Tab-separated table of C-alpha atoms and ligand atoms in Angstrom:
chain	number	residue	atom	x	y	z
Y	281	MET	CA	71.984	54.594	-97.447
Y	282	ASN	CA	68.979	56.578	-97.237
Y	283	ALA	CA	67.834	59.018	-99.765
Y	284	LEU	CA	69.229	62.079	-98.035
Y	285	ALA	CA	72.364	60.265	-97.602
Y	286	GLN	CA	72.469	59.495	-101.331
Y	287	LEU	CA	71.486	63.078	-102.059
Y	288	VAL	CA	74.542	64.338	-100.098
Y	289	GLU	CA	76.808	62.372	-101.890
Y	290	PHE	CA	75.633	62.899	-105.204
Y	291	GLU	CA	75.784	66.540	-104.212
Y	292	ASN	CA	79.513	66.539	-103.378
Y	293	ALA	CA	80.514	64.433	-106.519
Y	294	VAL	CA	78.999	66.848	-108.708
Y	295	GLN	CA	80.911	69.858	-107.172
Y	296	VAL	CA	84.086	68.545	-108.080
Y	297	LEU	CA	83.043	67.708	-111.940
Y	298	PRO	CA	85.824	69.609	-113.921
Y	299	PHE	CA	83.834	72.592	-115.321
Y	300	GLY	CA	86.358	74.410	-117.457
Y	301	HIS	CA	84.392	77.431	-117.541
Y	302	THR	CA	81.461	79.098	-115.679
Y	303	ARG	CA	77.961	77.429	-115.679
Y	304	PRO	CA	75.252	79.517	-117.339
Y	305	SER	CA	72.748	81.086	-115.026
Y	306	ILE	CA	69.088	79.892	-115.314
Y	307	SER	CA	65.484	81.463	-114.841
Y	308	ILE	CA	62.713	79.085	-114.330
Y	309	ILE	CA	59.463	80.268	-115.125
Y	310	GLY	CA	56.911	78.316	-113.027
Y	311	LEU	CA	57.577	77.118	-109.593
Y	312	GLY	CA	55.303	74.341	-109.445
Y	313	TYR	CA	56.190	70.600	-109.000
Y	314	VAL	CA	58.622	70.615	-111.963
Y	315	GLY	CA	59.962	74.038	-111.491
Y	316	ALA	CA	60.514	74.252	-107.780
Y	317	VAL	CA	62.549	70.468	-108.334
Y	318	SER	CA	64.308	72.047	-111.225
Y	319	THR	CA	65.336	75.400	-109.063
Y	320	ALA	CA	66.825	73.229	-106.324
Y	321	CYS	CA	68.516	70.486	-108.390
Y	322	LEU	CA	70.263	72.909	-110.880
Y	323	ALA	CA	71.503	75.022	-108.129
Y	324	GLY	CA	72.473	71.743	-106.608
Y	325	LEU	CA	74.839	71.167	-109.891
Y	326	GLY	CA	76.014	74.717	-109.265
Y	327	HIS	CA	74.150	76.941	-111.582
Y	328	HIS	CA	72.816	80.506	-110.358
Y	329	VAL	CA	69.174	80.029	-110.531
Y	330	ILE	CA	66.391	82.548	-110.516
Y	331	GLY	CA	63.003	81.244	-109.719
Y	332	CYS	CA	59.850	83.045	-111.178
Y	333	ASP	CA	56.125	82.738	-110.526
Y	334	LEU	CA	53.077	84.545	-110.312
Y	335	ASP	CA	52.337	83.128	-107.209
Y	336	VAL	CA	54.223	85.347	-104.367
Y	337	THR	CA	53.501	82.662	-101.863
Y	338	LYS	CA	55.958	80.213	-103.860
Y	339	THR	CA	58.591	82.775	-104.767
Y	340	THR	CA	58.667	83.769	-101.176
Y	341	GLN	CA	58.969	80.174	-99.618
Y	342	ILE	CA	61.534	79.369	-102.009
Y	343	ALA	CA	63.464	82.429	-101.344
Y	344	ALA	CA	63.518	81.644	-97.874
Y	345	GLY	CA	64.648	78.056	-98.569
Y	346	ARG	CA	61.255	76.456	-97.723
Y	347	SER	CA	59.645	74.018	-100.093
Y	348	PRO	CA	56.397	74.890	-101.254
Y	349	ILE	CA	55.516	71.228	-102.029
Y	350	HIS	CA	55.867	68.058	-100.175
Y	351	GLU	CA	58.799	66.157	-101.875
Y	352	GLU	CA	61.471	64.383	-100.217
Y	353	GLY	CA	64.927	66.092	-100.059
Y	354	LEU	CA	63.654	68.957	-101.790
Y	355	GLU	CA	63.717	71.492	-98.873
Y	356	TYR	CA	67.085	70.314	-98.168
Y	357	LEU	CA	68.363	71.351	-101.471
Y	358	LEU	CA	66.523	74.647	-101.846
Y	359	ARG	CA	67.750	75.535	-98.187
Y	360	LYS	CA	71.485	74.774	-99.270
Y	361	GLY	CA	71.205	76.687	-102.700
Y	362	VAL	CA	69.571	79.641	-100.824
Y	363	ALA	CA	72.402	79.665	-98.257
Y	364	ARG	CA	75.219	79.069	-101.144
Y	365	ASN	CA	73.404	82.414	-102.785
Y	366	LEU	CA	72.588	80.255	-105.819
Y	367	ILE	CA	69.031	80.762	-105.530
Y	368	SER	CA	66.882	83.747	-105.712
Y	369	THR	CA	63.255	84.265	-106.853
Y	370	THR	CA	61.161	86.957	-108.275
Y	371	THR	CA	57.500	87.594	-109.757
Y	372	ASN	CA	59.091	89.554	-112.605
Y	373	VAL	CA	59.454	87.169	-115.150
Y	374	ALA	CA	60.810	89.620	-117.924
Y	375	ASP	CA	63.598	90.775	-115.309
Y	376	ALA	CA	64.652	87.267	-114.877
Y	377	VAL	CA	65.156	86.264	-118.085
Y	378	ALA	CA	67.064	89.573	-118.995
Y	379	ASN	CA	69.647	88.845	-116.101
Y	380	THR	CA	70.177	85.015	-116.985
Y	381	ASP	CA	71.459	83.036	-120.092
Y	382	VAL	CA	69.130	80.094	-119.955
Y	383	THR	CA	65.315	80.241	-119.334
Y	384	PHE	CA	63.308	76.820	-118.207
Y	385	VAL	CA	59.540	77.169	-118.769
Y	386	SER	CA	57.711	74.847	-116.551
Y	387	VAL	CA	54.193	76.565	-116.211
Y	388	GLY	CA	51.052	74.583	-115.770
Y	389	THR	CA	49.367	73.021	-119.101
Y	390	PRO	CA	45.843	71.808	-117.821
Y	391	THR	CA	43.267	70.431	-119.541
Y	392	SER	CA	41.351	73.126	-121.429
Y	393	GLU	CA	37.512	73.164	-121.766
Y	394	ASP	CA	37.522	71.309	-125.089
Y	395	GLY	CA	39.428	68.384	-123.796
Y	396	GLY	CA	42.862	69.618	-125.246
Y	397	CYS	CA	45.887	71.444	-123.761
Y	398	ASP	CA	45.491	74.928	-122.203
Y	399	CYS	CA	48.171	76.866	-123.501
Y	400	ARG	CA	47.458	80.307	-121.743
Y	401	SER	CA	50.313	80.211	-119.451
Y	402	ILE	CA	52.616	79.127	-122.230
Y	403	VAL	CA	51.737	82.383	-124.242
Y	404	SER	CA	51.791	84.731	-121.255
Y	405	ALA	CA	55.163	83.190	-120.059
Y	406	ALA	CA	56.572	83.402	-123.920
Y	407	SER	CA	55.302	87.358	-123.762
Y	408	ALA	CA	57.358	87.709	-120.859
Y	409	ILE	CA	60.241	86.228	-122.187
Y	410	GLY	CA	60.063	88.156	-125.451
Y	411	GLU	CA	60.081	91.290	-122.958
Y	412	GLY	CA	63.354	89.973	-121.436
Y	413	LEU	CA	65.125	89.189	-124.219
Y	414	ARG	CA	64.335	92.540	-125.821
Y	415	ARG	CA	66.752	94.002	-123.174
Y	416	LYS	CA	69.460	91.587	-123.837
Y	417	ASP	CA	72.117	91.698	-126.421
Y	418	SER	CA	73.759	88.258	-125.823
Y	419	TYR	CA	72.439	84.766	-127.098
Y	420	HIS	CA	69.852	83.385	-124.809
Y	421	LEU	CA	68.422	79.859	-124.607
Y	422	VAL	CA	64.787	79.031	-124.022
Y	423	VAL	CA	64.048	75.371	-122.810
Y	424	MET	CA	60.404	74.240	-122.801
Y	425	ARG	CA	59.753	71.690	-120.146
Y	426	CYS	CA	55.847	71.929	-120.365
Y	427	SER	CA	53.964	68.662	-121.682
Y	428	VAL	CA	52.300	70.012	-124.766
Y	429	PRO	CA	50.846	68.733	-127.877
Y	430	PRO	CA	53.515	68.292	-130.889
Y	431	ALA	CA	54.464	71.692	-132.605
Y	432	THR	CA	53.263	73.907	-129.800
Y	433	THR	CA	56.722	74.918	-128.940
Y	434	LEU	CA	57.352	76.441	-132.586
Y	435	ASN	CA	53.809	77.274	-133.523
Y	436	VAL	CA	52.562	78.647	-130.212
Y	437	MET	CA	55.508	79.664	-128.101
Y	438	VAL	CA	58.222	80.973	-130.646
Y	439	PRO	CA	55.989	83.359	-132.563
Y	440	GLU	CA	54.966	85.029	-129.154
Y	441	ILE	CA	58.553	85.389	-128.280
Y	442	GLU	CA	59.776	86.803	-131.850
Y	443	ALA	CA	56.929	89.303	-131.852
Y	444	VAL	CA	57.407	90.615	-128.492
Y	445	SER	CA	61.175	90.770	-128.643
Y	446	GLY	CA	61.726	91.587	-132.224
Y	447	LEU	CA	64.333	88.868	-132.344
Y	448	THR	CA	64.628	85.952	-134.530
Y	449	MET	CA	65.031	82.178	-133.156
Y	450	GLY	CA	68.078	80.414	-134.372
Y	451	GLU	CA	70.042	83.869	-134.901
Y	452	ASP	CA	69.234	85.612	-131.379
Y	453	PHE	CA	68.074	82.992	-129.136
Y	454	GLY	CA	67.699	79.117	-129.274
Y	455	ILE	CA	64.753	77.049	-128.522
Y	456	CYS	CA	64.968	73.362	-126.839
Y	457	PHE	CA	62.140	71.102	-126.020
Y	458	ASN	CA	63.140	69.179	-123.013
Y	459	PRO	CA	60.546	66.923	-121.647
Y	460	GLU	CA	60.448	66.460	-117.890
Y	461	PHE	CA	60.126	62.720	-116.866
Y	462	LEU	CA	60.230	63.212	-113.080
Y	463	ARG	CA	57.880	61.130	-110.859
Y	464	GLU	CA	56.287	62.930	-108.033
Y	465	GLY	CA	57.569	61.429	-104.585
Y	466	THR	CA	61.208	60.630	-106.048
Y	467	ALA	CA	61.629	63.838	-108.349
Y	468	ILE	CA	65.186	64.677	-106.828
Y	469	ALA	CA	66.139	60.806	-107.303
Y	470	ASP	CA	64.815	61.032	-110.930
Y	471	PHE	CA	66.571	64.407	-111.475
Y	472	ASP	CA	69.824	62.605	-110.412
Y	473	ALA	CA	69.442	59.630	-112.364
Y	474	PRO	CA	66.790	60.166	-115.168
Y	475	PRO	CA	65.612	57.491	-117.131
Y	476	LYS	CA	66.598	59.311	-119.978
Y	477	THR	CA	67.444	62.822	-121.258
Y	478	VAL	CA	65.728	64.012	-124.386
Y	479	ILE	CA	66.762	67.287	-125.776
Y	480	GLY	CA	64.567	68.469	-128.866
Y	481	ALA	CA	66.256	71.013	-130.742
Y	482	ASN	CA	66.578	72.451	-134.658
Y	483	ASP	CA	70.087	74.003	-134.046
Y	484	MET	CA	73.171	72.531	-132.736
Y	485	ARG	CA	74.272	75.620	-130.623
Y	486	ALA	CA	71.027	75.217	-128.783
Y	487	ALA	CA	71.145	71.453	-128.239
Y	488	GLU	CA	75.140	71.937	-127.234
Y	489	THR	CA	74.043	74.333	-124.691
Y	490	LEU	CA	71.608	72.496	-123.056
Y	491	LYS	CA	73.748	69.190	-123.083
Y	492	GLU	CA	76.474	71.102	-121.153
Y	493	VAL	CA	73.829	71.656	-118.376
Y	494	TYR	CA	72.714	68.129	-118.478
Y	495	ALA	CA	76.244	66.731	-118.429
Y	496	PRO	CA	76.704	65.817	-114.681
Y	497	VAL	CA	73.555	63.761	-114.504
Y	498	ASP	CA	73.318	62.384	-118.026
Y	499	PRO	CA	76.504	62.838	-120.300
Y	500	ASP	CA	74.847	60.988	-123.181
Y	501	PRO	CA	71.187	62.683	-123.952
Y	502	LEU	CA	68.924	61.933	-126.830
Y	503	ILE	CA	69.015	64.783	-129.182
Y	504	THR	CA	66.283	64.831	-131.679
Y	505	SER	CA	63.755	67.307	-133.154
Y	506	ILE	CA	61.530	69.485	-131.205
Y	507	GLU	CA	58.509	68.064	-132.553
Y	508	VAL	CA	59.776	64.315	-131.668
Y	509	ALA	CA	60.679	65.325	-128.310
Y	510	GLU	CA	57.111	66.902	-127.655
Y	511	THR	CA	55.491	63.683	-128.816
Y	512	VAL	CA	57.784	61.592	-126.662
Y	513	LYS	CA	56.400	62.903	-123.682
Y	514	TYR	CA	52.759	62.527	-124.763
Y	515	VAL	CA	53.593	58.608	-126.148
Y	516	ASP	CA	55.315	57.957	-122.601
Y	517	ASN	CA	52.410	58.912	-120.637
Y	518	VAL	CA	49.844	57.144	-122.604
Y	519	TRP	CA	51.926	54.108	-122.353
Y	520	HIS	CA	52.083	54.429	-118.768
Y	521	ALA	CA	48.655	54.610	-118.731
Y	522	THR	CA	48.158	51.799	-121.077
Y	523	LYS	CA	50.385	49.587	-118.860
Y	524	VAL	CA	48.334	50.497	-115.579
Y	525	CYS	CA	44.917	49.563	-117.307
Y	526	PHE	CA	46.193	46.623	-118.951
Y	527	ALA	CA	47.618	45.152	-115.773
Y	528	ASN	CA	44.188	46.283	-114.116
Y	529	GLU	CA	42.454	44.397	-116.887
Y	530	ILE	CA	44.428	41.222	-116.091
Y	531	GLY	CA	43.845	41.417	-112.279
Y	532	ARG	CA	40.185	41.825	-112.868
Y	533	ILE	CA	40.055	38.608	-114.930
Y	534	CYS	CA	42.166	36.625	-112.619
Y	535	LYS	CA	40.384	37.465	-109.219
Y	536	PRO	CA	37.126	35.610	-110.165
Y	537	LEU	CA	39.086	32.817	-111.411
Y	538	SER	CA	41.177	32.879	-107.877
Y	539	ILE	CA	44.369	32.972	-110.055
Y	540	ASP	CA	47.215	35.052	-108.177
Y	541	SER	CA	47.447	38.130	-110.525
Y	542	HIS	CA	50.683	39.153	-109.095
Y	543	ALA	CA	52.147	35.875	-109.769
Y	544	VAL	CA	51.079	35.974	-113.439
Y	545	MET	CA	52.651	39.600	-113.806
Y	546	ASP	CA	55.809	38.631	-112.021
Y	547	ILE	CA	56.527	36.187	-114.856
Y	548	PHE	CA	55.336	38.427	-117.340
Y	549	VAL	CA	57.647	41.070	-116.474
Y	550	LYS	CA	60.528	39.130	-116.279
Y	551	ASP	CA	60.355	38.506	-120.035
Y	552	THR	CA	62.422	41.309	-121.500
Y	553	LYS	CA	62.827	39.532	-124.764
Y	554	LEU	CA	59.254	39.989	-126.003
Y	555	ASN	CA	57.168	41.538	-123.244
Y	556	LEU	CA	58.931	44.643	-122.083
Y	557	SER	CA	61.168	45.260	-125.106
Y	558	PRO	CA	61.151	47.108	-128.195
Y	559	TYR	CA	59.498	44.099	-129.986
Y	560	TYR	CA	56.057	44.755	-131.234
Y	561	LEU	CA	56.511	48.549	-130.503
Y	562	LYS	CA	57.093	49.988	-133.796
Y	563	PRO	CA	54.260	51.306	-135.881
Y	564	GLY	CA	53.678	48.823	-138.812
Y	565	PHE	CA	50.862	46.507	-140.117
Y	566	ALA	CA	48.070	44.723	-138.027
Y	567	TYR	CA	48.970	41.751	-136.215
Y	568	GLY	CA	47.944	38.237	-137.319
Y	569	GLY	CA	49.021	34.651	-137.472
Y	570	SER	CA	47.560	31.475	-135.727
Y	571	CYS	CA	48.195	33.058	-131.783
Y	572	LEU	CA	47.532	36.597	-131.461
Y	573	PRO	CA	44.208	37.091	-132.925
Y	574	LYS	CA	42.953	33.866	-131.637
Y	575	GLU	CA	44.115	34.440	-128.034
Y	576	VAL	CA	42.918	38.142	-128.003
Y	577	ARG	CA	39.519	36.816	-128.817
Y	578	ALA	CA	39.755	34.112	-126.351
Y	579	VAL	CA	40.792	36.511	-123.348
Y	580	ASP	CA	37.776	38.698	-124.694
Y	581	HIS	CA	35.573	36.190	-124.480
Y	582	LEU	CA	36.727	34.709	-121.101
Y	583	ALA	CA	36.229	37.979	-119.628
Y	584	SER	CA	32.619	38.652	-120.663
Y	585	SER	CA	31.892	35.151	-119.666
Y	586	LEU	CA	33.038	36.082	-116.035
Y	587	GLY	CA	31.045	39.422	-116.365
Y	588	VAL	CA	34.105	41.501	-116.445
Y	589	GLU	CA	34.709	44.712	-118.359
Y	590	THR	CA	38.171	44.706	-120.202
Y	591	PRO	CA	37.450	47.752	-122.533
Y	592	LEU	CA	41.591	47.725	-123.407
Y	593	ILE	CA	41.634	44.013	-124.514
Y	594	SER	CA	38.277	43.976	-126.199
Y	595	SER	CA	39.160	47.105	-128.448
Y	596	LEU	CA	42.316	45.540	-129.600
Y	597	SER	CA	40.616	43.344	-132.734
Y	598	LYS	CA	38.849	46.735	-133.528
Y	599	THR	CA	41.962	48.783	-133.619
Y	600	ASN	CA	43.556	45.947	-135.568
Y	601	ARG	CA	40.796	45.927	-138.257
Y	602	ILE	CA	41.296	49.686	-138.573
Y	603	GLN	CA	45.003	49.024	-139.313
Y	604	ILE	CA	43.694	46.502	-142.089
Y	605	ASP	CA	41.420	49.004	-143.635
Y	606	GLU	CA	44.153	51.945	-143.460
Y	607	ALA	CA	46.315	49.532	-145.627
Y	608	THR	CA	43.713	48.955	-147.925
Y	609	LYS	CA	42.647	52.623	-148.291
Y	610	LEU	CA	46.563	53.483	-148.840
Y	611	ILE	CA	46.842	50.917	-151.812
Y	612	ARG	CA	43.438	52.306	-153.390
Y	613	ASP	CA	44.330	56.002	-152.999
Y	614	THR	CA	47.415	55.075	-155.377
Y	615	GLY	CA	44.884	55.095	-158.188
Y	616	ALA	CA	46.931	51.755	-159.461
Y	617	ARG	CA	44.752	48.828	-160.354
Y	618	LYS	CA	47.464	46.247	-160.612
Y	619	ILE	CA	48.693	45.452	-157.015
Y	620	GLY	CA	51.652	43.421	-156.101
Y	621	PHE	CA	52.049	42.002	-152.672
Y	622	LEU	CA	55.709	41.203	-151.454
Y	623	GLY	CA	54.933	38.594	-148.402
Y	624	LEU	CA	51.837	36.653	-147.726
Y	625	ALA	CA	52.392	35.164	-144.473
Y	626	PHE	CA	51.918	37.207	-141.365
Y	627	LYS	CA	55.563	37.496	-140.738
Y	628	ALA	CA	58.953	36.230	-142.748
Y	629	GLY	CA	60.179	32.959	-142.388
Y	630	THR	CA	57.021	31.074	-142.129
Y	631	ASP	CA	54.604	29.622	-144.582
Y	632	ASP	CA	51.666	30.011	-141.749
Y	633	LEU	CA	49.015	31.869	-143.741
Y	634	ARG	CA	46.209	31.660	-140.870
Y	635	GLU	CA	45.014	34.972	-140.022
Y	636	SER	CA	47.396	37.144	-142.229
Y	637	PRO	CA	46.026	40.460	-142.235
Y	638	ILE	CA	47.181	40.746	-145.628
Y	639	LEU	CA	44.703	38.302	-146.836
Y	640	GLU	CA	42.116	40.648	-145.683
Y	641	VAL	CA	43.617	43.465	-147.914
Y	642	MET	CA	43.918	41.142	-150.655
Y	643	ASN	CA	40.133	40.135	-150.416
Y	644	THR	CA	38.808	43.481	-150.223
Y	645	LEU	CA	40.774	44.444	-153.293
Y	646	ILE	CA	39.777	41.381	-155.274
Y	647	GLU	CA	36.107	42.120	-154.415
Y	648	GLU	CA	36.543	45.774	-155.834
Y	649	GLY	CA	37.834	44.183	-159.252
Y	650	PHE	CA	41.656	44.963	-158.580
Y	651	ASP	CA	44.466	42.500	-160.596
Y	652	ILE	CA	46.784	41.208	-157.717
Y	653	ALA	CA	50.019	39.395	-158.023
Y	654	ALA	CA	51.983	38.148	-154.976
Y	655	TYR	CA	55.035	36.544	-154.030
Y	656	ASP	CA	56.176	35.026	-150.728
Y	657	PRO	CA	59.413	32.692	-150.649
Y	658	ALA	CA	57.931	30.519	-148.152
Y	659	ILE	CA	54.769	30.002	-150.098
Y	660	GLN	CA	54.716	27.569	-153.102
Y	661	ALA	CA	52.317	25.533	-155.014
Y	662	ASP	CA	52.422	23.080	-152.904
Y	663	THR	CA	51.779	24.796	-149.598
Y	664	ARG	CA	48.975	23.497	-147.801
Y	665	VAL	CA	46.974	26.356	-147.904
Y	666	THR	CA	43.343	24.782	-147.753
Y	667	GLU	CA	44.487	22.687	-144.664
Y	668	GLN	CA	45.553	25.952	-142.885
Y	669	PHE	CA	42.295	27.811	-143.840
Y	670	ASN	CA	40.033	24.819	-142.513
Y	671	TYR	CA	41.676	25.771	-139.013
Y	672	VAL	CA	40.304	29.535	-138.988
Y	673	ARG	CA	37.646	29.084	-141.530
Y	674	HIS	CA	34.714	29.876	-138.913
Y	675	VAL	CA	36.357	33.010	-137.977
Y	676	CYS	CA	37.354	34.426	-141.810
Y	677	PRO	CA	34.570	32.345	-143.983
Y	678	HIS	CA	34.532	35.315	-146.229
Y	679	LEU	CA	38.193	34.802	-147.097
Y	680	GLU	CA	37.466	31.499	-148.773
Y	681	PRO	CA	37.347	32.827	-152.450
Y	682	THR	CA	40.828	34.504	-151.882
Y	683	VAL	CA	42.394	31.580	-150.393
Y	684	CYS	CA	41.081	29.381	-153.396
Y	685	ALA	CA	42.387	31.832	-155.919
Y	686	LEU	CA	45.882	32.070	-154.394
Y	687	PRO	CA	47.647	29.466	-156.566
Y	688	GLU	CA	46.946	31.522	-159.381
Y	689	LEU	CA	47.805	35.087	-157.795
Y	690	LEU	CA	51.577	33.412	-156.711
Y	691	ARG	CA	54.291	34.457	-158.836
Y	692	GLU	CA	57.973	32.638	-158.884
Y	693	ASN	CA	59.763	35.691	-157.769
Y	694	LEU	CA	59.807	39.249	-156.713
Y	695	HIS	CA	60.815	40.573	-160.369
Y	696	GLN	CA	57.680	38.977	-161.745
Y	697	VAL	CA	55.619	40.880	-159.305
Y	698	PHE	CA	57.354	44.085	-160.106
Y	699	ASP	CA	57.150	43.548	-163.981
Y	700	GLU	CA	53.553	43.357	-163.655
Y	701	CYS	CA	52.400	45.681	-161.365
Y	702	GLU	CA	52.001	49.355	-160.696
Y	703	VAL	CA	52.231	49.389	-157.121
Y	704	VAL	CA	53.741	46.934	-154.884
Y	705	VAL	CA	52.920	46.317	-151.013
Y	706	THR	CA	55.608	45.262	-148.426
Y	707	THR	CA	54.357	42.969	-145.894
Y	708	GLN	CA	57.868	41.748	-144.726
Y	709	ARG	CA	61.013	43.300	-143.780
Y	710	THR	CA	63.600	41.357	-145.601
Y	711	ARG	CA	66.928	41.973	-147.246
Y	712	GLU	CA	65.851	40.759	-150.458
Y	713	ILE	CA	62.703	43.241	-150.491
Y	714	GLN	CA	64.649	45.987	-149.330
Y	715	THR	CA	67.344	45.577	-151.916
Y	716	LEU	CA	64.865	45.260	-154.804
Y	717	VAL	CA	62.227	48.130	-153.577
Y	718	ALA	CA	65.117	50.235	-153.059
Y	719	SER	CA	66.403	49.802	-156.912
Y	720	GLN	CA	62.716	50.529	-157.951
Y	721	LEU	CA	62.046	53.295	-155.980
Y	722	GLY	CA	60.565	56.327	-158.027
Y	723	ARG	CA	59.648	53.501	-161.012
Y	724	THR	CA	56.906	51.736	-158.870
Y	725	GLN	CA	54.844	53.022	-156.530
Y	726	VAL	CA	55.390	51.293	-153.028
Y	727	VAL	CA	52.898	51.196	-149.869
Y	728	ASP	CA	55.123	50.058	-147.290
Y	729	LEU	CA	53.628	48.424	-144.291
Y	730	VAL	CA	56.966	47.213	-142.346
Y	731	HIS	CA	59.188	50.175	-142.525
Y	732	LEU	CA	61.407	49.095	-145.004
Y	733	PHE	CA	63.855	51.655	-144.544
Y	734	SER	CA	65.210	53.628	-141.610
Y	735	GLU	CA	65.076	56.873	-143.629
Y	736	LYS	CA	61.796	57.553	-145.094
Y	737	PRO	CA	62.478	57.600	-149.014
Y	738	GLN	CA	61.619	60.869	-150.719
Y	739	PHE	CA	59.988	59.632	-153.280
Y	740	GLU	CA	56.255	60.767	-154.308
Y	741	GLY	CA	55.414	57.292	-154.988
Y	742	TYR	CA	56.489	55.945	-151.626
Y	743	GLN	CA	53.877	55.629	-148.702
Y	744	GLY	CA	54.306	54.076	-145.171
Y	745	ILE	CA	51.580	53.368	-143.427
Y	746	GLY	CA	52.190	54.995	-140.228
Y	747	TRP	CA	55.322	57.242	-141.298
K	1067	NAD	N1	53.945	67.474	-112.140
K	1067	NAD	C1	54.709	66.543	-112.888
K	1067	NAD	O1	55.032	65.467	-112.394
K	1067	NAD	C2	55.084	66.622	-114.205
K	1067	NAD	C3	56.032	65.557	-114.703
K	1067	NAD	C4	56.555	65.950	-115.942
K	1067	NAD	C5	56.229	66.989	-116.627
K	1067	NAD	N2	55.057	67.968	-116.154
K	1067	NAD	C6	54.582	68.973	-116.946
K	1067	NAD	O2	55.215	69.928	-116.542
K	1067	NAD	C7	54.678	71.370	-116.421
K	1067	NAD	C8	54.526	72.033	-114.980
K	1067	NAD	O3	53.814	71.085	-114.371
K	1067	NAD	P1	53.724	71.306	-112.600
K	1067	NAD	O4	53.172	70.021	-112.084
K	1067	NAD	O5	54.758	71.690	-112.134
K	1067	NAD	O6	52.700	72.551	-112.680
K	1067	NAD	P2	51.978	73.401	-111.472
K	1067	NAD	O7	50.558	73.471	-111.814
K	1067	NAD	O8	52.432	72.554	-110.233
K	1067	NAD	O9	52.977	74.773	-111.355
K	1067	NAD	C9	52.863	75.620	-112.582
K	1067	NAD	C10	53.357	77.062	-112.011
K	1067	NAD	O10	53.370	78.032	-113.084
K	1067	NAD	C11	52.985	79.138	-112.595
K	1067	NAD	N3	52.550	79.915	-113.723
K	1067	NAD	C12	51.569	79.823	-114.509
K	1067	NAD	N4	51.883	80.984	-115.297
K	1067	NAD	C13	52.812	81.746	-115.152
K	1067	NAD	C14	53.469	82.736	-115.741
K	1067	NAD	N5	53.109	83.270	-116.888
K	1067	NAD	N6	54.838	83.010	-115.372
K	1067	NAD	C15	55.102	82.342	-114.252
K	1067	NAD	N7	54.656	81.645	-113.363
K	1067	NAD	C16	53.420	81.176	-113.928
K	1067	NAD	C17	51.833	79.045	-111.596
K	1067	NAD	O11	51.537	79.809	-110.656
K	1067	NAD	C18	52.393	77.650	-110.959
K	1067	NAD	O12	52.925	77.862	-109.851
K	1067	NAD	C19	53.163	70.922	-117.125
K	1067	NAD	O13	53.007	71.096	-118.450
K	1067	NAD	C20	53.298	69.513	-116.908
K	1067	NAD	O14	52.267	68.492	-117.622
K	1067	NAD	C21	54.630	67.791	-115.022
């Protein structure tokens, strides 16, 4: 079935959805790629849509059912929406807001001169929204769709709307941040089958209103705070860019070796347990162990021996070192002198200490004169620590004094470490450590490197490394 046929089938399916009441009318500010597609697709869902733009060419084209951009299926939907009297346009944003229930904001947010985000269009759109809201006496929902730095919606947009309208967010009008994930070229198909729908809101009325709008295409949106939703959009795109650059660096390494980079990556992407999965993708402590540091160095070395530049892969060791230094700083900043480490191996369930990043932290603190105690259930007095160290001695010779001192630093159980120390550092996420740390919160300071608890404990003495 071609894309147009799919579109018609989808549209027909949507029309028979059993809505119990009228769909809210929607104004869309900014009729660029996002706004034009939203106008067409929301009309396709049966909403009355007023598209607004300062650019009269765009408003005229859309009002005539013509697409201002090249996008498969867009003109068809716009033409249908106009023919069904569901789409109209205006250059008067305030009028459009005053005459609708919900406003989507999709103005441009280009790069500013200093490399940040140019929010001028957002402020001018917010001001026009404020003007429109001043003329309304019913609840209105404003839905921010632009990609913006975290806190822009609440700190830039809302104050402008409130100042101009004299109204209060959360009472007179609601705010959602709803990131747009469409890909140009497949925008209509992405609207109909989104990779996810994220609704950032700080009150349920706002969230529920928007949830209902999206129900026909995604009945199960992810509801979160406005700041998380704003950040997700940036993080997604940085991740996509990371993937592109990573794959391209692999290609640059493979070509001079006459290795088929696509054969490599075809197998790479088939691994959805470790490669394309949540694994390794949560903020926490540095990577370590006997494989990752060694192989990152080896690939970096391979690339430079081939004369190939791979700045992404080459920067991994540096960013990993920064995480180790960050952990050391967090511990130092507690002001404690007696430090306890819960977990020594690079992960739980192994006695492999080779290039365990916590040894780097311990080593620095020992050199600075801190008192150290440690416990790891897998590491006992008879663990062959020296043998392990010999394997990595040439890459971390500075760790030798700490490795030699380990037998004296080891304690027999977690309780001994807690009894002796002013701060405990968690490096492994085990049930035993979770339970004991939870029972000691408020009594002993904690530097948590592994996100022990799904909710951040609200105790002054608790610090997470990235949360
Ligand atoms: N293009 C994409 O694929 C895409 C995908 C996801 C998110 N986004 C984000 O969505 C937002 C919009 O992107 P776009 O590509 O559609 O932008 P765009 O530049 O194509 O269109 C923006 C439109 O807003 C209009 N505009 C500017 N200020 C206005 C105002 N005060 N009142 C009315 N209209 C105004 C402009 O005339 C323009 O037509 C940006 O924040 C962008 O980062 C874009």
